[in-house]
Amino acid sequence: DPAALEAELAPGDVAAVIAEPVQGVAGAVALSDPFLAALRELTRRHGALLVFDEVQCGMGRSGSPFVAQACGVTPDLLTTAKGLAGGFPAGALLVGDALAGGLARGDLGSTFGGGPMACALIEATLDAIEDGDLLANVRARGEQIRATCVTGPVTAIGGRGLLAGLRTTRPAKAVQAELLARGFLTGTSGDPHVLRLLPPLVVTEAQVSALAGALAEIPA
């Protein structure tokens, strides 16, 4: 609600607003592009920084490198991890020019930061995404999931790309167990009727078709 957000920001005592463009644990709830644009405008107007948490939805999972690029909204800060190094422990804070100018080399240093293996794996992951044209695959498979997997106990699918929230008529845990018995790993969420689906960026058309077939076998 942009109006409610403006009421919170109007006093001018908010330093930053942190938003997860696709709220993963909540059930793959995607914030709309107009809302994110309004969030950017309001934070600028009231002197607050805008931080995007793309730890779960970034690194190509939305079909773009980051949701910020897909929605055309540039935050002041963006966090990324998880997929950043293909699952190896690594994280990064991306900083816009306006803030980066105030940082001297070493200001954000860490005795656990900049590990050679982590950095090599980050580079390898970026190369794999680009060389394999994986963003195109994410977009295609995301569309396929939404076109074919509203079946059986699934009534709707939210999220973006390959961060999908499958809304179920039955408790998500029950559907999760049925899928596991058929060889499919899925996750639950904070919403007891939303199943989280986060397949790898290399998931194939045949694998998504198999998932749709498995869902169709599960009673609604």
PDB file of C-alpha atoms in Angstrom, residues 24-143:
ATOM      1  CA  GLY A  24      10.416 -16.415  -0.922  1.00  0.00           C
ATOM      2  CA  VAL A  25       9.643 -17.736   2.550  1.00  0.00           C
ATOM      3  CA  ALA A  26       6.267 -15.970   2.502  1.00  0.00           C
ATOM      4  CA  GLY A  27       5.272 -18.179  -0.421  1.00  0.00           C
ATOM      5  CA  ALA A  28       6.914 -16.642  -3.509  1.00  0.00           C
ATOM      6  CA  VAL A  29       4.899 -13.440  -3.205  1.00  0.00           C
ATOM      7  CA  ALA A  30       6.045 -11.118  -5.996  1.00  0.00           C
ATOM      8  CA  LEU A  31       5.811  -7.392  -5.362  1.00  0.00           C
ATOM      9  CA  SER A  32       4.344  -5.740  -8.451  1.00  0.00           C
ATOM     10  CA  ASP A  33       6.422  -3.530 -10.730  1.00  0.00           C
ATOM     11  CA  PRO A  34       4.188  -0.491 -10.022  1.00  0.00           C
ATOM     12  CA  PHE A  35       4.590  -1.012  -6.264  1.00  0.00           C
ATOM     13  CA  LEU A  36       8.370  -1.272  -6.540  1.00  0.00           C
ATOM     14  CA  ALA A  37       8.439   1.878  -8.684  1.00  0.00           C
ATOM     15  CA  ALA A  38       6.316   3.690  -6.092  1.00  0.00           C
ATOM     16  CA  LEU A  39       8.646   2.439  -3.368  1.00  0.00           C
ATOM     17  CA  ARG A  40      11.626   3.916  -5.231  1.00  0.00           C
ATOM     18  CA  GLU A  41       9.896   7.269  -5.695  1.00  0.00           C
ATOM     19  CA  LEU A  42       8.769   7.482  -2.067  1.00  0.00           C
ATOM     20  CA  THR A  43      12.154   6.602  -0.601  1.00  0.00           C
ATOM     21  CA  ARG A  44      13.815   9.252  -2.764  1.00  0.00           C
ATOM     22  CA  ARG A  45      11.216  11.838  -1.793  1.00  0.00           C
ATOM     23  CA  HIS A  46      11.649  11.225   1.928  1.00  0.00           C
ATOM     24  CA  GLY A  47      15.408  10.743   2.051  1.00  0.00           C
ATOM     25  CA  ALA A  48      15.484   7.008   2.760  1.00  0.00           C
ATOM     26  CA  LEU A  49      17.681   4.421   1.092  1.00  0.00           C
ATOM     27  CA  LEU A  50      16.095   1.570  -0.837  1.00  0.00           C
ATOM     28  CA  VAL A  51      17.604  -1.882  -0.305  1.00  0.00           C
ATOM     29  CA  PHE A  52      16.612  -4.909  -2.372  1.00  0.00           C
ATOM     30  CA  ASP A  53      17.143  -8.320  -0.780  1.00  0.00           C
ATOM     31  CA  GLU A  54      17.725 -10.584  -3.783  1.00  0.00           C
ATOM     32  CA  VAL A  55      19.445 -13.385  -1.903  1.00  0.00           C
ATOM     33  CA  GLN A  56      16.773 -15.842  -3.041  1.00  0.00           C
ATOM     34  CA  CYS A  57      15.236 -14.256  -6.144  1.00  0.00           C
ATOM     35  CA  GLY A  58      18.428 -12.869  -7.721  1.00  0.00           C
ATOM     36  CA  MET A  59      21.207 -14.377  -9.835  1.00  0.00           C
ATOM     37  CA  GLY A  60      18.944 -15.162 -12.755  1.00  0.00           C
ATOM     38  CA  ARG A  61      16.155 -16.950 -10.924  1.00  0.00           C
ATOM     39  CA  SER A  62      13.602 -14.360 -12.055  1.00  0.00           C
ATOM     40  CA  GLY A  63      14.639 -14.628 -15.706  1.00  0.00           C
ATOM     41  CA  SER A  64      16.764 -11.481 -15.447  1.00  0.00           C
ATOM     42  CA  PRO A  65      20.084 -11.182 -13.609  1.00  0.00           C
ATOM     43  CA  PHE A  66      18.185  -9.390 -10.833  1.00  0.00           C
ATOM     44  CA  VAL A  67      14.529  -8.460 -10.341  1.00  0.00           C
ATOM     45  CA  ALA A  68      15.689  -4.839 -10.097  1.00  0.00           C
ATOM     46  CA  GLN A  69      16.564  -5.002 -13.794  1.00  0.00           C
ATOM     47  CA  ALA A  70      13.350  -6.770 -14.741  1.00  0.00           C
ATOM     48  CA  CYS A  71      11.168  -4.132 -13.076  1.00  0.00           C
ATOM     49  CA  GLY A  72      13.325  -1.151 -14.056  1.00  0.00           C
ATOM     50  CA  VAL A  73      13.852   0.008 -10.472  1.00  0.00           C
ATOM     51  CA  THR A  74      17.371   0.808  -9.267  1.00  0.00           C
ATOM     52  CA  PRO A  75      17.843   0.400  -5.501  1.00  0.00           C
ATOM     53  CA  ASP A  76      20.650   2.060  -3.566  1.00  0.00           C
ATOM     54  CA  LEU A  77      21.857  -1.294  -2.255  1.00  0.00           C
ATOM     55  CA  LEU A  78      21.251  -4.876  -3.354  1.00  0.00           C
ATOM     56  CA  THR A  79      22.159  -8.057  -1.507  1.00  0.00           C
ATOM     57  CA  THR A  80      22.841 -11.353  -3.245  1.00  0.00           C
ATOM     58  CA  ALA A  81      24.054 -14.795  -2.141  1.00  0.00           C
ATOM     59  CA  LYS A  82      22.986 -18.462  -2.437  1.00  0.00           C
ATOM     60  CA  GLY A  83      23.021 -18.833  -6.231  1.00  0.00           C
ATOM     61  CA  LEU A  84      25.859 -16.314  -6.500  1.00  0.00           C
ATOM     62  CA  ALA A  85      28.494 -19.065  -6.313  1.00  0.00           C
ATOM     63  CA  GLY A  86      26.348 -22.023  -7.330  1.00  0.00           C
ATOM     64  CA  GLY A  87      25.608 -22.983  -3.729  1.00  0.00           C
ATOM     65  CA  PHE A  88      29.093 -22.428  -2.310  1.00  0.00           C
ATOM     66  CA  PRO A  89      28.955 -20.041   0.692  1.00  0.00           C
ATOM     67  CA  ALA A  90      29.326 -16.552  -0.765  1.00  0.00           C
ATOM     68  CA  GLY A  91      27.493 -13.263  -0.603  1.00  0.00           C
ATOM     69  CA  ALA A  92      27.836  -9.778  -2.008  1.00  0.00           C
ATOM     70  CA  LEU A  93      26.502  -6.291  -1.421  1.00  0.00           C
ATOM     71  CA  LEU A  94      26.062  -4.274  -4.614  1.00  0.00           C
ATOM     72  CA  VAL A  95      26.277  -0.530  -3.998  1.00  0.00           C
ATOM     73  CA  GLY A  96      25.070   2.279  -6.256  1.00  0.00           C
ATOM     74  CA  ASP A  97      27.394   5.063  -7.380  1.00  0.00           C
ATOM     75  CA  ALA A  98      25.970   7.636  -4.970  1.00  0.00           C
ATOM     76  CA  LEU A  99      26.940   5.545  -1.945  1.00  0.00           C
ATOM     77  CA  ALA A 100      30.034   3.877  -3.350  1.00  0.00           C
ATOM     78  CA  GLY A 101      31.755   7.243  -3.595  1.00  0.00           C
ATOM     79  CA  GLY A 102      31.753   7.503   0.178  1.00  0.00           C
ATOM     80  CA  LEU A 103      33.559   4.206   0.696  1.00  0.00           C
ATOM     81  CA  ALA A 104      37.318   3.962   0.806  1.00  0.00           C
ATOM     82  CA  ARG A 105      39.097   0.760  -0.150  1.00  0.00           C
ATOM     83  CA  GLY A 106      38.974  -1.592   2.833  1.00  0.00           C
ATOM     84  CA  ASP A 107      36.102   0.163   4.653  1.00  0.00           C
ATOM     85  CA  LEU A 108      33.943  -2.938   4.325  1.00  0.00           C
ATOM     86  CA  GLY A 109      36.762  -5.429   4.620  1.00  0.00           C
ATOM     87  CA  SER A 110      36.254  -8.789   6.268  1.00  0.00           C
ATOM     88  CA  THR A 111      38.625 -11.495   7.405  1.00  0.00           C
ATOM     89  CA  PHE A 112      36.164 -13.976   5.864  1.00  0.00           C
ATOM     90  CA  GLY A 113      35.600 -11.958   2.678  1.00  0.00           C
ATOM     91  CA  GLY A 114      37.156 -12.325  -0.735  1.00  0.00           C
ATOM     92  CA  GLY A 115      38.039 -16.009  -0.408  1.00  0.00           C
ATOM     93  CA  PRO A 116      39.817 -17.185  -3.583  1.00  0.00           C
ATOM     94  CA  MET A 117      37.623 -20.285  -3.989  1.00  0.00           C
ATOM     95  CA  ALA A 118      34.406 -18.312  -3.488  1.00  0.00           C
ATOM     96  CA  CYS A 119      35.525 -15.676  -5.993  1.00  0.00           C
ATOM     97  CA  ALA A 120      36.496 -18.331  -8.542  1.00  0.00           C
ATOM     98  CA  LEU A 121      33.109 -20.019  -8.157  1.00  0.00           C
ATOM     99  CA  ILE A 122      31.269 -16.710  -8.513  1.00  0.00           C
ATOM    100  CA  GLU A 123      33.095 -16.138 -11.795  1.00  0.00           C
ATOM    101  CA  ALA A 124      32.364 -19.697 -12.948  1.00  0.00           C
ATOM    102  CA  THR A 125      28.674 -19.316 -12.090  1.00  0.00           C
ATOM    103  CA  LEU A 126      28.384 -16.065 -14.042  1.00  0.00           C
ATOM    104  CA  ASP A 127      30.132 -17.693 -17.004  1.00  0.00           C
ATOM    105  CA  ALA A 128      27.800 -20.708 -16.872  1.00  0.00           C
ATOM    106  CA  ILE A 129      24.702 -18.493 -16.849  1.00  0.00           C
ATOM    107  CA  GLU A 130      25.956 -16.484 -19.820  1.00  0.00           C
ATOM    108  CA  ASP A 131      27.503 -19.294 -21.861  1.00  0.00           C
ATOM    109  CA  GLY A 132      24.504 -21.578 -21.389  1.00  0.00           C
ATOM    110  CA  ASP A 133      21.966 -18.822 -22.146  1.00  0.00           C
ATOM    111  CA  LEU A 134      20.304 -19.860 -18.907  1.00  0.00           C
ATOM    112  CA  LEU A 135      18.239 -16.696 -18.495  1.00  0.00           C
ATOM    113  CA  ALA A 136      16.292 -17.626 -21.628  1.00  0.00           C
ATOM    114  CA  ASN A 137      15.754 -21.108 -20.202  1.00  0.00           C
ATOM    115  CA  VAL A 138      14.526 -19.649 -16.908  1.00  0.00           C
ATOM    116  CA  ARG A 139      11.970 -17.521 -18.736  1.00  0.00           C
ATOM    117  CA  ALA A 140      10.794 -20.411 -20.918  1.00  0.00           C
ATOM    118  CA  ARG A 141      10.550 -22.923 -18.084  1.00  0.00           C
ATOM    119  CA  GLY A 142       8.868 -20.362 -15.833  1.00  0.00           C
ATOM    120  CA  GLU A 143       6.198 -19.839 -18.479  1.00  0.00           C
TER     121      GLU A 143
END
